[in-house]
Tab-separated table of C-alpha atoms and ligand atoms in Angstrom:
chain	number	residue	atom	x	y	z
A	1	UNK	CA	23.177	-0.177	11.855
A	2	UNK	CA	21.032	1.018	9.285
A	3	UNK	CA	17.076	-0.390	8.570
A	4	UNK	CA	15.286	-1.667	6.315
A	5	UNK	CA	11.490	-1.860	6.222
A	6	UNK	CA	9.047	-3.274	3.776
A	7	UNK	CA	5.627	-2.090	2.918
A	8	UNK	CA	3.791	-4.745	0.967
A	9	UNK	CA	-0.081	-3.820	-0.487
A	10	UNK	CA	-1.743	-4.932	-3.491
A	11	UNK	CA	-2.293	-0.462	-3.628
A	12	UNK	CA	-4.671	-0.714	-6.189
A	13	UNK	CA	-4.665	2.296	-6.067
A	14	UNK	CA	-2.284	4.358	-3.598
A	15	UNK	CA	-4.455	6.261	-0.908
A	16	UNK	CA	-3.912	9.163	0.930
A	17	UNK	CA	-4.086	6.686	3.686
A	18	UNK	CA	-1.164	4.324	2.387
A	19	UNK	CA	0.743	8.067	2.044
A	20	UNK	CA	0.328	8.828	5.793
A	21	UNK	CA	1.834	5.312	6.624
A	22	UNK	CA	4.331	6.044	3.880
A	23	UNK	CA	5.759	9.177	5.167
A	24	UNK	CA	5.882	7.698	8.901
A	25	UNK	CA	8.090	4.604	8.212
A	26	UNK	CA	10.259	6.333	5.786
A	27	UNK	CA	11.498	9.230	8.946
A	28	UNK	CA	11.417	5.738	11.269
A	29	UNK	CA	13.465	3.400	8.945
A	30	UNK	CA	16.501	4.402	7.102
A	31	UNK	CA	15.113	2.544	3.705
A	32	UNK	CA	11.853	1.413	3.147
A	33	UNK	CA	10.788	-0.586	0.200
A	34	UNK	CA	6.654	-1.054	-0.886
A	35	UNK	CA	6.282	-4.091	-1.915
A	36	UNK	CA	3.342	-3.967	-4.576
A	37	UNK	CA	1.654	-7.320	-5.846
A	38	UNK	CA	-1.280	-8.208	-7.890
A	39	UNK	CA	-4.589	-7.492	-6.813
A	40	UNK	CA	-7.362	-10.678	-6.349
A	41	UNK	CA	-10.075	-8.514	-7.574
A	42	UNK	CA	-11.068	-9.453	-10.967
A	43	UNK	CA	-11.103	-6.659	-12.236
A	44	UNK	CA	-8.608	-4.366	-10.795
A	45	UNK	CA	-8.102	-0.439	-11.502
A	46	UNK	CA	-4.553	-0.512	-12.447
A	47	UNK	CA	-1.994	-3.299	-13.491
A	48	UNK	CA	0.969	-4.288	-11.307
A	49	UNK	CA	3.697	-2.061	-13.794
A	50	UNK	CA	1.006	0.886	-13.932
A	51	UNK	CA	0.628	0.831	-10.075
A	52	UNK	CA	4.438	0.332	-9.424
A	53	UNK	CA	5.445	3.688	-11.754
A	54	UNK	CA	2.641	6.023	-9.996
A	55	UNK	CA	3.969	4.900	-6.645
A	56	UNK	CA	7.421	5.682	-7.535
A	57	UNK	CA	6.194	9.329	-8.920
A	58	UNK	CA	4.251	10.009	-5.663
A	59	UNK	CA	7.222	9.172	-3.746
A	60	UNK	CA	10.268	10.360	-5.309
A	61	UNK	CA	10.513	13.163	-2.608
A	62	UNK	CA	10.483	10.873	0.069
A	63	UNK	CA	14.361	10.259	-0.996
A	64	UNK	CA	14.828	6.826	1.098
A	65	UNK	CA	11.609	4.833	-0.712
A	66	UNK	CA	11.994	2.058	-3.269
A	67	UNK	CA	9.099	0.368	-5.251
A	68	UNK	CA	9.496	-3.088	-6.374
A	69	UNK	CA	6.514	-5.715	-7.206
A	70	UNK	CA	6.591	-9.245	-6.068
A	71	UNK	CA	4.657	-12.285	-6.242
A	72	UNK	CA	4.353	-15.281	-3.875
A	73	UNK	CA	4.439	-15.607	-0.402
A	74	UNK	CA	5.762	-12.290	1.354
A	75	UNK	CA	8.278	-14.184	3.710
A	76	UNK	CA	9.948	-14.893	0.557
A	77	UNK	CA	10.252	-11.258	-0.560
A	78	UNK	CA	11.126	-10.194	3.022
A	79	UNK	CA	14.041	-12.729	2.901
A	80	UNK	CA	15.006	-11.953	-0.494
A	81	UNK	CA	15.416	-8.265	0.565
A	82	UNK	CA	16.941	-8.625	3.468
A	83	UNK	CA	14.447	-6.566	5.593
A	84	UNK	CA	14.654	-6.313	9.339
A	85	UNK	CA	10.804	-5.947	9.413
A	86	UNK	CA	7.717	-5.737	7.885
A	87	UNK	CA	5.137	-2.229	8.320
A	88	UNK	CA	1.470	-2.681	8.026
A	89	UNK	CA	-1.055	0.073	8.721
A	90	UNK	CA	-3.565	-0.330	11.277
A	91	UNK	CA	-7.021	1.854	10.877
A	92	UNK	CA	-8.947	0.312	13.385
A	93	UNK	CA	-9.756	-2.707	15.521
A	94	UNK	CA	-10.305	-4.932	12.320
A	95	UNK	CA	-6.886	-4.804	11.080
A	96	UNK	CA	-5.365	-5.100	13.758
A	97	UNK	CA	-7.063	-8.240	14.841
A	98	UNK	CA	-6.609	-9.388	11.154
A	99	UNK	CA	-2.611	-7.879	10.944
A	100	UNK	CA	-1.955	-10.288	14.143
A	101	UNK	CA	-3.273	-13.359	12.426
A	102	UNK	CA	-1.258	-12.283	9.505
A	103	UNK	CA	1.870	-11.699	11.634
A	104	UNK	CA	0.992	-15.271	13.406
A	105	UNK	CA	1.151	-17.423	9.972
A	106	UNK	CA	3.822	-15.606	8.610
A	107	UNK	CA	5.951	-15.771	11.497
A	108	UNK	CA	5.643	-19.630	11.625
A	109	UNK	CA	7.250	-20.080	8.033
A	110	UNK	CA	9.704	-17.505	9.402
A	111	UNK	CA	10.475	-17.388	12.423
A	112	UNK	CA	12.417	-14.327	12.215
A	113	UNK	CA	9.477	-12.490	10.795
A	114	UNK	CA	8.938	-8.728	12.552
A	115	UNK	CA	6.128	-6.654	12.117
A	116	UNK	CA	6.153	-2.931	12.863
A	117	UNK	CA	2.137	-2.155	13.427
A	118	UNK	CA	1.649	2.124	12.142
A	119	UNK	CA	-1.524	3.839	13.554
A	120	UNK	CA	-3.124	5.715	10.532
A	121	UNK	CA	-3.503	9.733	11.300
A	122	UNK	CA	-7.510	9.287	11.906
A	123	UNK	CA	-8.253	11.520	9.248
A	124	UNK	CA	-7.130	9.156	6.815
A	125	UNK	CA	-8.732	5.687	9.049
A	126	UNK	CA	-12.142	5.428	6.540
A	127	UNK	CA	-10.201	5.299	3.339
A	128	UNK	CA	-9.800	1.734	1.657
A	129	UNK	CA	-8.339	0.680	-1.959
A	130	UNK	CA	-11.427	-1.051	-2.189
A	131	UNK	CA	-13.714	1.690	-1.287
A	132	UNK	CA	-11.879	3.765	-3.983
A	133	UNK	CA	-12.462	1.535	-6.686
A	134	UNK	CA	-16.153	1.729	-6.447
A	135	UNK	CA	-16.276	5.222	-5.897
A	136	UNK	CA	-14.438	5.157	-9.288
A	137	UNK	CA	-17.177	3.048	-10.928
A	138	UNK	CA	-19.488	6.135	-9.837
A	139	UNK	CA	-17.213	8.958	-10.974
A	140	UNK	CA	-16.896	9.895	-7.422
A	141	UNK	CA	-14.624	13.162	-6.298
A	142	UNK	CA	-11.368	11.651	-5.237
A	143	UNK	CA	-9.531	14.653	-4.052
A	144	UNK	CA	-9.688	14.164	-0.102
A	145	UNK	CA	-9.076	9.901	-0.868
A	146	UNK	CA	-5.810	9.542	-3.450
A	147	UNK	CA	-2.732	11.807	-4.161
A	148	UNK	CA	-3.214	14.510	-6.746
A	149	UNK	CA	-1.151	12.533	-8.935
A	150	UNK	CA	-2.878	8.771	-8.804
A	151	UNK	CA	-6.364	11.038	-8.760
A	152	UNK	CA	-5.117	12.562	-12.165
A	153	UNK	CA	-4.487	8.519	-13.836
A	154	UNK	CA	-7.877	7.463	-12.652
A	155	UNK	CA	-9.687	10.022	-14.487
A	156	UNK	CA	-7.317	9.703	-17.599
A	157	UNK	CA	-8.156	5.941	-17.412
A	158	UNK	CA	-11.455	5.772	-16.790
A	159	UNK	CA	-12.485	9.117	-18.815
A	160	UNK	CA	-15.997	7.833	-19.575
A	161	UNK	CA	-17.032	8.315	-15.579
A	162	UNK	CA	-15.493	11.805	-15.468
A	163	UNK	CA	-17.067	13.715	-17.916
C	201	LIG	O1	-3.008	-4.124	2.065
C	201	LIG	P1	-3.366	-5.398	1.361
C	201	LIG	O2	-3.499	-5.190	-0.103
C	201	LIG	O3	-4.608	-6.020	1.958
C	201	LIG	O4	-2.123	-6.367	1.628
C	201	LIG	C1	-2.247	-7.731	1.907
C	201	LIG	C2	-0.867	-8.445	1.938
C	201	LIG	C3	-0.031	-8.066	0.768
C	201	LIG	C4	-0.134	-8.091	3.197
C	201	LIG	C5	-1.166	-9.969	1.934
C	201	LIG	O5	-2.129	-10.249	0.977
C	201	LIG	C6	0.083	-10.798	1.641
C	201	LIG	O6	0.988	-10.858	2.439
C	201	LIG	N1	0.103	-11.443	0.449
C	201	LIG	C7	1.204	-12.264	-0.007
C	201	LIG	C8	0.909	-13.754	0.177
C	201	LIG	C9	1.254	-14.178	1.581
C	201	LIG	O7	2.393	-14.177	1.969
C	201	LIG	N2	0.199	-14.550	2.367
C	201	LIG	C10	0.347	-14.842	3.771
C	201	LIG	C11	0.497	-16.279	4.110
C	201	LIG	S1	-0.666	-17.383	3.413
């Protein structure tokens, strides 16, 4: 029987942390799919289409990873995909007392609903999307935080705290 996991972030942007959970689900799960929708920031880095084409660049070589964005409640895009489960990172003791909360609701609108918790490699357990952003507003070195690749559109987009 062959399995299918989903990945679902807002990955505004991609971290080197998001990467580490990548590259474990896609050697556990046969196909994986990240699920990428909008961000509730106001003012987000990158736009739903921008963050959904560097995704798929970073991880071509993966060979069994799919990007698609959704809106809406993720049930819905678990059930439109047909996924046998959904993969959430865990850092620390904050997500994972916030990803079993999350698992809790979710699982009551479907009772099907699976989770598949991933420990982040602890080099990569202090890096946050949200941390990133600001370190963007600061034209912060992002080398050891995003791949080369997402590094490379944040200082082509945001030029003016690069120079
Ligand atoms: O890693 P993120 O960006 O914090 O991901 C959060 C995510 C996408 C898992 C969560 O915001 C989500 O599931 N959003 C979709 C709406 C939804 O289904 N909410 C849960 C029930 S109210």
């Amino acid at each position: 029987m062959s399995t299918l996991a989903v990945f679902p972030g807002s990955f505004d942007p991609l971290t080197l942390g998001h990467m580490n959970i990548i590259e474990k689900a896609s050697r556990l799960f046969d196909r994986l799919i990240i699920g990428v929708l909008p961000n509730n920031t106001k003012t987000p880095l990158f736009s739903v289409d921008e963050r959904v084409k560097m995704i798929t660049e970073v991880v071509q070589e993966l060979g069994n990873v799919e990007v698609k964005s959704f809106d809406g409640l993720l049930v819905d895009f678990v059930k439109k995909e047909q996924a046998d489960c959904v993969v959430r990172g865990i850092r620390n003791m904050t997500d994972f007392d916030y990803e079993v909360r999350m698992n809790a609701v979710n699982r009551m609108m479907l009772p099907a609903y699976e989770s598949v918790f991933l420990v982040t490699d602890s080099r990569y357990s202090c890096i946050s999307s949200t941390d990133v952003r600001s370190g963007v507003h600061y034209g912060v070195d992002l080398t050891d935080f995003v791949p080369d690749i997402v590094y490379r559109l944040i200082r082509e987009k945001y030029k003016e705290n690069y120079q």
